[in-house]
Amino acid sequence: MNTHTSTACRAATQNLLAALAIGAMLAACAPGPRSGAPAGKPSAVISVDGGQLQGVALEGIVSFKNIPYAAPPIGSLRWRPPQPAQPWTGVRAADHWGNECMQQQFAADLAISSQPTSEDCLTLNVWSPQSAAKAAVMVWIHGGGFVNGSAAREIYDGRHLAASGVVVVTINYRLGRFGFFAHPALTALAKEEPTGNFGFLDQIAALRWVQRNIAAFGGDPGNVTVFGESAGGGSVNVLMITAAARGLFQKAIVQSGGGRDTLPKLTEKLADGTASAEARGLAFAASVKAANDAGALRALPAKTIVGGLQMSDMQPDTYSGPMLDGTVLTKNISEAFAQGEQQRIPYLIGTMDHEAGILFMNLEQARKTLKLIPGDSAALLPLYDPDKGGDTIMLAAEAGSDWIFVEPSRYLARLAARAGQPTYWYRFSYVAESHKKVMSRAMHSTDVPYVFDTWDKTKYPVAEKDRETSKLIEGYWTSFAKNGNPNDAGRATWPKYSPESDTVLEFDRSGGATARSNPYHDRLDYLAGLHGSPPKNP
């Protein structure tokens, strides 16, 4: 979730995010499990909002997939807040993935699923130990730049996490112009309803469903952790600051979620001239020759609304992404944290070692990336490139990663720690054995299969060190979910973060974990200064 204060910067950032998404493909998963995977047996029938469900029991874990948490947002419900799920009769089979939300699937994405896309997509999936009773709950929000992605992907299979004694939930939410869209006709019709950030409203509706129903799966509604990566991590930060999500979760984990974002407003230009979300909605309507009324917009074919929008083509002239709508989001994340308005809950946050990944950045893209950073890029050379002769691509990859991801994560960690929240900051540097020939450092999203321990779903060879690293991260994440503290016997101690110590837990290249004083503090202090943040005071 990374947008910046000018149209040029916003477009450059979106191009960079596309590059990051491509980089993530090196560790992404194939569309399904390897052949020969055991199918499991029908589970016991349980009751939730809407009716009865029967899932699949396999090796001590019960899974329930494709559970509606809201009504299909189609017809007159397109571009409205999610409505209650429609009840069903009989026992609903919860043994298969549901639809993906409407999107133009990203062709280079090896994690792409075989599920159809549809507006009828507001579903979630649950995995729980068969013996679970008041177990900690972990709710996952997927990434994909708010335009791609799905909970119906094997990389997010919650079976292994659940085996650590937690209940795992993964959710779909509306994407692209279905999830983040404004138009004056829709704003007028909404009246007192929130409008614009429908994807965030979906996430909140899913969390409310968890509060009402998770006990039926053995989960504790009073011990919920929300976690997510990239756009999912940015979503977690949004949920931290929106009043509508207060009390719906008790802990938060943010993986590569940014945080220094400047979002467009619903109806007004920003001071720098950045177009409003409504203005972009008007531009979209004009581009497809639709009348400027809600009925005409809701009558548009779904494929017309997608219109090719995807991670590699973010269409900033006709698509706003998340916005300051005045209800769900009234302030940018960094501003709300700086004013102490976030939920004061345990907070775990961090990034990858090399978010941008130089393998997929050409010289033109590198120059655009450096323009995101204020001032003369030559000032970055002593910090990033003292011995390499001014390699523009290397400089852009390193400094761009820090500017968009790493420094914002430390900034939010500082603000949370100053607010008295138990806060833990990390950096992930491990590279899978099978990937070391094509990447030397850990790039954006390559941590995901370690968190879920879904290496059995990939097409890549799996080394024992890869599995050990998965177990290490799973242990920290699930301990945090259970207790608000990632520490437990048998792992390196992860100290709470403080601005004074500036301690980071490094998931290092050897596959271990080491807490140390932040070795990158000079770089990050310099970038913080460009934002107006003193080195030791957020």
Coordinates of C-alpha atoms in Angstrom, one line a residue:
M1 CA 0.0 0.0 0.0
N2 CA 2.3 2.7 -1.3
T3 CA 1.1 6.0 -2.8
H4 CA 2.9 9.3 -2.9
T5 CA 2.0 12.9 -3.1
S6 CA 2.2 13.6 -6.8
T7 CA 0.7 12.0 -9.9
A8 CA 4.2 11.3 -11.3
C9 CA 5.4 9.8 -8.0
R10 CA 2.2 7.8 -7.7
A11 CA 2.7 6.3 -11.2
A12 CA 6.3 5.6 -10.5
T13 CA 5.4 3.8 -7.3
Q14 CA 2.8 1.7 -9.0
N15 CA 5.4 0.7 -11.6
L16 CA 7.8 -0.2 -8.9
L17 CA 5.1 -2.3 -7.2
A18 CA 4.6 -4.2 -10.4
A19 CA 8.3 -4.9 -10.5
L20 CA 8.1 -6.1 -6.9
A21 CA 5.3 -8.4 -7.8
I22 CA 7.3 -9.9 -10.6
G23 CA 10.2 -10.4 -8.2
A24 CA 7.9 -12.3 -5.9
M25 CA 7.2 -14.9 -8.6
L26 CA 10.5 -16.6 -7.9
A27 CA 9.1 -17.9 -4.6
A28 CA 5.4 -18.1 -5.6
C29 CA 3.4 -21.3 -5.6
A30 CA 2.0 -23.4 -8.4
P31 CA -1.8 -23.4 -8.8
G32 CA -2.4 -26.6 -6.8
P33 CA -1.0 -29.3 -4.5
R34 CA 1.2 -32.0 -5.9
S35 CA -0.6 -35.0 -7.1
G36 CA -1.3 -37.8 -4.6
A37 CA -2.2 -35.4 -1.7
P38 CA -4.6 -37.2 0.7
A39 CA -8.2 -36.0 0.3
G40 CA -9.3 -36.3 3.9
K41 CA -12.7 -37.3 5.3
P42 CA -15.9 -35.3 5.9
S43 CA -15.8 -33.3 9.1
A44 CA -18.5 -33.0 11.7
V45 CA -21.3 -30.6 10.8
I46 CA -21.2 -27.1 12.5
S47 CA -23.6 -24.2 12.5
V48 CA -22.6 -20.6 11.6
D49 CA -24.5 -17.5 10.4
G50 CA -26.5 -18.6 7.4
G51 CA -26.7 -22.3 8.1
Q52 CA -24.7 -25.6 8.5
L53 CA -21.3 -26.4 7.1
Q54 CA -19.4 -29.6 6.6
G55 CA -15.6 -29.4 5.9
V56 CA -12.8 -31.8 5.6
A57 CA -10.8 -33.5 8.4
L58 CA -7.2 -34.5 7.6
E59 CA -4.4 -35.4 9.9
G60 CA -5.9 -33.7 12.9
I61 CA -6.8 -30.5 11.1
V62 CA -10.3 -29.5 9.9
S63 CA -10.7 -27.2 7.0
F64 CA -13.8 -25.3 5.9
K65 CA -13.6 -23.4 2.6
N66 CA -15.8 -21.0 0.6
I67 CA -17.9 -19.8 3.6
P68 CA -20.0 -16.7 2.7
Y69 CA -19.5 -13.9 5.2
A70 CA -21.5 -11.4 3.2
A71 CA -24.1 -11.3 0.4
P72 CA -22.7 -11.3 -3.1
P73 CA -22.1 -7.6 -3.9
I74 CA -23.8 -7.7 -7.3
G75 CA -26.6 -5.7 -9.0
S76 CA -27.8 -3.0 -6.6
L77 CA -25.2 -4.1 -4.0
R78 CA -22.3 -3.3 -6.3
W79 CA -20.4 -0.4 -4.7
R80 CA -22.3 -0.6 -1.4
P81 CA -21.1 -1.7 2.0
P82 CA -21.3 -5.5 2.5
Q83 CA -24.7 -6.8 3.5
P84 CA -25.5 -9.9 5.6
A85 CA -24.8 -13.3 4.0
Q86 CA -27.9 -15.0 2.5
P87 CA -28.9 -18.1 4.5
W88 CA -28.9 -21.5 2.9
T89 CA -30.8 -24.7 3.4
G90 CA -29.4 -28.1 4.3
V91 CA -25.7 -28.7 4.9
R92 CA -23.3 -26.6 2.7
A93 CA -20.2 -28.5 1.5
A94 CA -17.2 -26.4 2.5
D95 CA -14.6 -28.7 0.8
H96 CA -13.5 -26.5 -2.1
W97 CA -12.2 -23.0 -2.8
G98 CA -14.6 -20.3 -3.8
N99 CA -14.4 -17.7 -6.6
E100 CA -11.6 -15.1 -6.7
C101 CA -12.8 -11.5 -6.7
M102 CA -12.9 -9.8 -10.0
Q103 CA -9.5 -9.0 -11.4
Q104 CA -7.3 -9.3 -14.5
Q105 CA -5.1 -12.0 -13.3
F106 CA -1.4 -11.2 -13.5
A107 CA 0.0 -13.5 -16.2
A108 CA 3.5 -13.7 -14.7
D109 CA 2.1 -14.8 -11.3
L110 CA 3.0 -18.4 -10.6
A111 CA 0.7 -18.3 -7.6
I112 CA -2.3 -17.8 -9.9
S113 CA -5.2 -20.1 -9.0
S114 CA -7.5 -22.0 -11.3
Q115 CA -10.6 -20.6 -9.6
P116 CA -13.0 -18.5 -11.7
T117 CA -13.3 -14.7 -11.0
S118 CA -16.6 -13.3 -10.0
E119 CA -18.3 -10.5 -8.1
D120 CA -19.8 -13.2 -6.0
C121 CA -16.6 -13.7 -4.0
L122 CA -17.1 -12.5 -0.4
T123 CA -16.0 -15.7 1.2
L124 CA -13.5 -16.9 3.8
N125 CA -11.7 -20.2 4.7
V126 CA -11.0 -21.7 8.1
W127 CA -8.5 -24.3 9.4
S128 CA -8.6 -25.5 13.0
P129 CA -7.2 -28.3 15.1
Q130 CA -9.8 -30.9 15.7
S131 CA -9.3 -30.5 19.5
A132 CA -9.3 -26.7 19.4
A133 CA -11.1 -24.9 22.3
K134 CA -10.7 -21.2 22.7
A135 CA -7.6 -21.3 20.6
A136 CA -5.9 -18.1 19.3
V137 CA -7.2 -17.0 15.9
M138 CA -5.1 -15.6 13.0
V139 CA -6.9 -13.8 10.2
W140 CA -4.9 -13.4 7.0
I141 CA -5.3 -10.6 4.5
H142 CA -3.7 -11.3 1.1
G143 CA -1.5 -8.9 -0.9
G144 CA -1.6 -8.0 -4.6
G145 CA -1.6 -4.2 -4.7
F146 CA -5.4 -4.1 -4.0
V147 CA -6.0 -5.2 -7.6
N148 CA -4.8 -8.9 -7.6
G149 CA -4.8 -11.8 -5.3
S150 CA -7.1 -14.2 -3.5
A151 CA -7.5 -16.3 -0.4
A152 CA -8.2 -19.2 -2.8
R153 CA -4.5 -20.0 -3.4
E154 CA -2.5 -22.9 -2.1
I155 CA 0.3 -20.6 -0.9
Y156 CA -2.2 -19.5 1.9
D157 CA -3.3 -22.9 3.0
G158 CA -3.6 -22.6 6.7
R159 CA -3.1 -26.3 7.6
H160 CA 0.5 -26.1 8.9
L161 CA -0.2 -22.9 10.9
A162 CA -3.2 -24.5 12.4
A163 CA -1.1 -27.5 13.5
S164 CA 0.7 -25.0 15.8
G165 CA -2.5 -24.8 17.9
V166 CA -4.2 -21.8 16.3
V167 CA -7.3 -21.3 14.2
V168 CA -6.5 -19.7 10.8
V169 CA -8.8 -17.7 8.7
T170 CA -8.1 -16.3 5.1
I171 CA -10.5 -13.8 3.5
N172 CA -11.4 -12.5 0.1
Y173 CA -12.2 -8.8 -0.3
R174 CA -13.3 -6.7 -3.3
L175 CA -10.4 -5.6 -5.5
G176 CA -9.6 -2.9 -8.0
R177 CA -12.6 -0.7 -9.1
F178 CA -15.0 -3.0 -7.3
G179 CA -13.2 -2.5 -4.0
F180 CA -11.9 1.1 -4.2
F181 CA -14.0 3.3 -6.4
A182 CA -15.7 6.7 -6.0
H183 CA -18.0 8.6 -8.3
P184 CA -20.3 11.6 -7.5
A185 CA -23.4 9.7 -8.3
L186 CA -22.5 6.9 -5.9
T187 CA -21.5 9.4 -3.2
A188 CA -24.9 11.2 -3.5
L189 CA -26.8 7.9 -3.4
A190 CA -24.8 6.6 -0.4
K191 CA -26.0 9.4 1.9
E192 CA -25.0 8.2 5.4
E193 CA -23.4 5.0 4.2
P194 CA -19.6 4.9 3.9
T195 CA -18.5 4.8 0.3
G196 CA -15.3 4.4 -1.7
N197 CA -13.2 1.9 0.4
F198 CA -15.5 -1.1 -0.1
G199 CA -12.5 -3.5 0.1
F200 CA -11.8 -2.3 3.7
L201 CA -15.5 -2.5 4.5
D202 CA -15.3 -6.2 3.4
Q203 CA -12.4 -6.9 5.7
I204 CA -14.2 -5.3 8.6
A205 CA -17.3 -7.4 7.8
A206 CA -15.2 -10.6 7.8
L207 CA -13.7 -9.7 11.2
R208 CA -17.2 -9.2 12.5
W209 CA -18.2 -12.6 11.1
V210 CA -15.2 -14.0 13.0
Q211 CA -16.4 -12.4 16.2
R212 CA -19.8 -14.0 15.8
N213 CA -18.8 -17.5 14.5
I214 CA -15.2 -18.5 15.3
A215 CA -16.1 -20.2 18.5
A216 CA -17.9 -22.9 16.5
F217 CA -14.5 -23.8 15.1
G218 CA -12.8 -23.8 18.5
G219 CA -11.5 -20.3 18.2
D220 CA -11.4 -17.5 20.8
P221 CA -13.1 -14.3 19.5
G222 CA -11.3 -12.4 22.3
N223 CA -7.9 -13.4 21.0
V224 CA -7.7 -12.5 17.3
T225 CA -4.6 -11.5 15.4
V226 CA -4.9 -9.8 12.0
F227 CA -1.9 -10.4 9.7
G228 CA -1.1 -9.6 6.1
E229 CA 1.6 -9.0 3.5
S230 CA 2.1 -6.1 1.1
A231 CA -1.4 -4.7 0.4
G232 CA -2.5 -7.1 3.1
G233 CA 0.0 -5.5 5.5
G234 CA -1.2 -2.1 4.6
S235 CA -4.7 -3.2 5.2
V236 CA -3.7 -4.3 8.8
N237 CA -2.4 -0.8 9.4
V238 CA -5.7 0.7 8.1
L239 CA -7.6 -1.6 10.5
M240 CA -5.4 -0.4 13.3
I241 CA -6.6 3.2 12.8
T242 CA -10.3 2.9 11.7
A243 CA -12.9 3.3 14.3
A244 CA -15.1 0.6 12.6
A245 CA -12.6 -2.1 13.4
R246 CA -12.0 -1.3 17.1
G247 CA -12.4 -4.4 19.3
L248 CA -12.5 -6.8 16.4
F249 CA -8.9 -8.0 17.0
Q250 CA -6.3 -7.9 19.7
K251 CA -2.9 -8.2 17.9
A252 CA -1.5 -7.2 14.5
I253 CA 1.3 -8.4 12.2
V254 CA 2.4 -6.3 9.3
Q255 CA 4.6 -7.8 6.6
S256 CA 6.0 -5.4 4.0
G257 CA 3.0 -3.0 4.4
G258 CA 4.5 0.4 3.9
G259 CA 3.1 3.2 6.1
R260 CA 4.2 6.6 4.8
D261 CA 1.3 6.7 2.4
T262 CA -0.4 9.9 1.1
L263 CA -3.8 8.8 -0.2
P264 CA -6.1 10.7 -2.5
K265 CA -9.3 12.3 -1.0
L266 CA -12.8 11.3 -1.9
T267 CA -14.0 14.5 -3.3
E268 CA -11.2 17.1 -3.2
K269 CA -7.8 17.5 -4.8
L270 CA -4.7 17.2 -2.6
A271 CA -2.7 20.4 -2.2
D272 CA -0.2 19.2 -4.8
G273 CA -2.9 18.7 -7.4
T274 CA -3.4 15.0 -7.0
A275 CA -6.8 14.2 -8.4
S276 CA -9.6 13.1 -6.1
A277 CA -11.0 9.6 -6.2
E278 CA -14.3 10.9 -7.6
A279 CA -12.5 12.7 -10.4
R280 CA -10.8 9.4 -11.4
G281 CA -14.2 7.7 -11.2
L282 CA -15.6 10.3 -13.6
A283 CA -12.6 9.7 -15.9
F284 CA -13.3 6.0 -15.8
A285 CA -16.9 6.5 -16.7
A286 CA -15.9 8.7 -19.6
S287 CA -13.4 6.2 -20.8
V288 CA -16.1 3.4 -21.1
K289 CA -18.8 5.9 -22.3
A290 CA -21.0 5.3 -19.3
A291 CA -23.6 7.8 -18.2
N292 CA -22.8 9.5 -14.9
D293 CA -25.5 7.9 -12.8
A294 CA -25.4 5.0 -10.4
G295 CA -27.8 2.8 -12.4
A296 CA -25.6 3.0 -15.5
L297 CA -22.4 2.3 -13.6
R298 CA -24.0 -0.7 -11.9
A299 CA -25.2 -2.0 -15.3
L300 CA -21.6 -2.1 -16.7
P301 CA -20.3 -5.6 -17.4
A302 CA -17.8 -6.7 -14.7
K303 CA -15.1 -7.2 -17.3
T304 CA -15.5 -3.6 -18.5
I305 CA -14.9 -2.4 -15.0
V306 CA -11.8 -4.4 -14.6
G307 CA -10.6 -3.1 -18.0
G308 CA -7.1 -4.6 -17.8
L309 CA -6.3 -3.2 -14.4
Q310 CA -3.6 -5.3 -12.7
M311 CA -0.3 -5.0 -10.9
S312 CA 1.6 -4.3 -14.1
D313 CA -1.0 -1.7 -15.3
M314 CA -2.4 0.3 -12.4
Q315 CA -4.2 2.9 -14.6
P316 CA -3.7 5.9 -12.2
D317 CA -5.8 8.2 -14.3
T318 CA -9.0 6.1 -13.8
Y319 CA -8.3 4.2 -10.7
S320 CA -7.6 5.7 -7.2
G321 CA -7.0 2.7 -5.0
P322 CA -7.6 3.3 -1.3
M323 CA -8.7 6.8 -0.4
L324 CA -9.5 9.2 2.5
D325 CA -13.2 8.7 2.4
G326 CA -14.0 10.6 5.6
T327 CA -15.5 7.6 7.4
V328 CA -13.4 4.5 7.2
L329 CA -10.3 6.4 6.6
T330 CA -10.1 10.0 7.8
K331 CA -6.3 10.3 8.0
N332 CA -3.2 8.7 6.4
I333 CA -1.7 5.9 8.4
S334 CA 1.5 7.7 9.5
E335 CA -0.5 10.8 10.6
A336 CA -2.9 8.7 12.7
F337 CA -0.1 6.7 14.3
A338 CA 1.8 10.0 15.0
Q339 CA -1.3 11.3 16.8
G340 CA -1.6 8.1 18.8
E341 CA -4.9 7.1 17.3
Q342 CA -4.1 3.5 16.5
Q343 CA -5.3 0.6 18.6
R344 CA -2.9 0.2 21.5
I345 CA -2.3 -3.5 20.9
P346 CA 0.8 -5.8 20.5
Y347 CA 2.3 -5.0 17.1
L348 CA 4.8 -7.0 15.0
I349 CA 6.1 -5.4 11.9
G350 CA 8.9 -5.8 9.4
T351 CA 10.2 -6.1 5.8
M352 CA 12.3 -8.1 3.5
D353 CA 16.1 -7.6 3.1
H354 CA 15.8 -6.5 -0.5
E355 CA 12.2 -5.6 -1.3
A356 CA 12.7 -4.2 -4.8
G357 CA 14.9 -6.9 -6.3
I358 CA 17.4 -5.6 -8.9
L359 CA 16.8 -8.5 -11.3
F360 CA 13.6 -6.9 -12.6
M361 CA 14.5 -3.2 -12.7
N362 CA 15.9 -1.6 -15.8
L363 CA 17.7 1.8 -16.0
E364 CA 14.6 3.8 -16.8
Q365 CA 12.7 2.2 -13.9
A366 CA 15.6 2.8 -11.6
R367 CA 15.7 6.5 -12.5
K368 CA 11.9 6.8 -11.9
T369 CA 12.3 5.1 -8.5
L370 CA 15.1 7.5 -7.4
K371 CA 12.8 10.4 -8.3
L372 CA 10.4 9.2 -5.5
I373 CA 13.1 10.3 -3.0
P374 CA 13.4 14.0 -2.4
G375 CA 16.6 15.8 -3.0
D376 CA 19.7 14.9 -5.1
S377 CA 20.2 11.2 -5.5
A378 CA 23.9 11.8 -5.3
A379 CA 23.4 12.4 -1.5
L380 CA 22.5 8.7 -1.3
L381 CA 25.8 7.4 -2.7
P382 CA 27.8 7.6 0.6
L383 CA 25.1 5.6 2.3
Y384 CA 24.3 3.0 -0.3
D385 CA 27.1 2.9 -2.9
P386 CA 30.4 4.0 -1.4
D387 CA 32.5 1.5 -3.4
K388 CA 30.4 0.5 -6.5
G389 CA 31.0 3.5 -8.8
G390 CA 27.4 4.9 -8.8
D391 CA 25.5 1.9 -10.1
T392 CA 22.0 3.5 -10.7
I393 CA 20.1 0.2 -10.7
M394 CA 21.7 -1.0 -7.5
L395 CA 21.2 2.4 -5.8
A396 CA 17.5 2.5 -6.8
A397 CA 16.8 -1.0 -5.7
E398 CA 18.4 -0.4 -2.3
A399 CA 17.2 3.1 -1.6
G400 CA 13.8 2.5 -3.2
S401 CA 13.2 -0.5 -0.9
D402 CA 14.1 1.5 2.2
W403 CA 12.0 4.6 1.1
I404 CA 8.9 2.6 0.4
F405 CA 9.0 -0.2 2.8
V406 CA 11.8 -0.4 5.4
E407 CA 11.9 3.1 6.8
P408 CA 8.1 3.3 7.0
S409 CA 8.1 0.1 9.0
R410 CA 10.6 1.4 11.4
Y411 CA 8.7 4.7 11.7
L412 CA 5.5 2.9 12.7
A413 CA 7.4 0.6 15.0
R414 CA 8.8 3.7 16.7
L415 CA 5.4 5.4 17.1
A416 CA 3.8 2.2 18.4
A417 CA 6.6 1.7 20.9
R418 CA 6.4 5.3 22.1
A419 CA 2.6 4.7 22.6
G420 CA 3.4 1.9 25.0
Q421 CA 2.5 -1.0 22.7
P422 CA 4.6 -4.2 22.9
T423 CA 6.3 -3.8 19.5
Y424 CA 8.6 -6.2 17.6
W425 CA 10.5 -5.2 14.4
Y426 CA 12.1 -7.7 12.0
R427 CA 14.1 -8.0 8.8
F428 CA 13.8 -11.1 6.6
S429 CA 17.0 -12.0 4.7
Y430 CA 16.8 -15.8 4.1
V431 CA 16.8 -17.1 0.5
A432 CA 15.6 -20.6 -0.3
E433 CA 18.2 -23.0 -1.3
S434 CA 16.6 -23.6 -4.7
H435 CA 16.5 -19.9 -5.4
K436 CA 20.1 -18.9 -4.6
K437 CA 21.2 -19.3 -8.2
V438 CA 18.8 -16.6 -9.3
M439 CA 18.6 -14.3 -6.3
S440 CA 21.2 -13.4 -3.7
R441 CA 18.8 -11.6 -1.4
A442 CA 15.2 -11.9 -0.1
M443 CA 12.8 -10.0 -2.2
H444 CA 9.2 -8.7 -1.8
S445 CA 6.7 -11.4 -0.7
T446 CA 9.3 -14.3 -0.6
D447 CA 8.6 -14.7 3.1
V448 CA 5.0 -15.9 2.6
P449 CA 5.6 -19.6 2.0
Y450 CA 7.8 -19.6 5.2
V451 CA 5.0 -18.1 7.3
F452 CA 2.5 -20.7 6.1
D453 CA 5.0 -23.5 5.6
T454 CA 3.5 -24.2 2.2
W455 CA 6.6 -25.5 0.6
D456 CA 4.7 -28.8 -0.1
K457 CA 2.6 -26.8 -2.5
T458 CA 5.4 -25.4 -4.6
K459 CA 7.1 -26.7 -7.7
Y460 CA 10.5 -26.0 -6.3
P461 CA 12.8 -28.5 -4.5
V462 CA 12.6 -28.1 -0.7
A463 CA 15.8 -28.2 1.4
E464 CA 15.8 -29.1 5.1
K465 CA 17.0 -25.6 5.9
D466 CA 13.9 -24.1 4.2
R467 CA 11.7 -26.2 6.4
E468 CA 13.6 -25.3 9.5
T469 CA 13.2 -21.6 8.6
S470 CA 9.5 -22.1 8.1
K471 CA 9.2 -23.7 11.5
L472 CA 11.2 -20.9 13.1
I473 CA 9.0 -18.1 11.7
E474 CA 5.8 -20.1 12.3
G475 CA 6.9 -20.4 15.9
Y476 CA 7.4 -16.7 16.4
W477 CA 4.2 -15.8 14.6
T478 CA 2.0 -18.2 16.4
S479 CA 3.5 -17.5 19.8
F480 CA 2.7 -13.8 19.2
A481 CA -0.8 -14.7 18.2
K482 CA -1.3 -16.7 21.4
N483 CA 0.3 -14.4 23.9
G484 CA 1.2 -11.0 22.3
N485 CA 4.8 -12.0 22.6
P486 CA 6.7 -13.9 19.9
N487 CA 9.2 -15.4 22.4
D488 CA 9.2 -19.0 23.5
A489 CA 11.8 -21.6 24.7
G490 CA 14.1 -22.9 22.0
R491 CA 14.3 -19.7 19.9
A492 CA 16.5 -16.6 19.9
T493 CA 15.1 -14.0 22.2
W494 CA 13.3 -11.2 20.3
P495 CA 13.4 -8.0 22.4
K496 CA 10.7 -5.4 22.3
Y497 CA 11.5 -2.6 19.9
S498 CA 12.4 0.8 21.3
P499 CA 13.7 3.9 19.3
E500 CA 16.6 4.2 21.7
S501 CA 17.9 0.6 21.1
D502 CA 16.8 0.4 17.5
T503 CA 17.0 -3.4 17.8
V504 CA 15.9 -5.6 14.8
L505 CA 15.4 -9.3 14.7
E506 CA 17.2 -10.6 11.6
F507 CA 16.0 -13.8 9.9
D508 CA 19.4 -14.2 8.4
R509 CA 20.8 -15.9 5.3
S510 CA 21.8 -19.0 7.3
G511 CA 18.2 -19.7 8.3
G512 CA 18.6 -18.6 11.9
A513 CA 17.4 -15.5 13.8
T514 CA 19.6 -12.9 15.5
A515 CA 18.6 -9.8 17.5
R516 CA 21.0 -7.0 16.9
S517 CA 21.3 -3.2 16.8
N518 CA 19.9 -2.1 13.4
P519 CA 22.9 -2.1 11.0
Y520 CA 21.1 0.1 8.6
H521 CA 20.3 3.0 10.9
D522 CA 22.4 5.6 9.0
R523 CA 20.4 5.0 5.9
L524 CA 17.1 5.0 7.6
D525 CA 17.9 8.0 9.7
Y526 CA 18.7 10.0 6.6
L527 CA 15.4 9.0 4.9
A528 CA 13.5 9.7 8.1
G529 CA 15.0 13.2 8.0
L530 CA 13.7 13.7 4.4
H531 CA 10.2 13.0 5.9
G532 CA 10.9 15.5 8.6
S533 CA 11.4 12.9 11.3
P534 CA 14.4 13.3 13.6
P535 CA 16.6 10.2 13.9
K536 CA 15.6 9.4 17.5
N537 CA 12.2 10.9 17.7
P538 CA 9.4 9.8 15.3

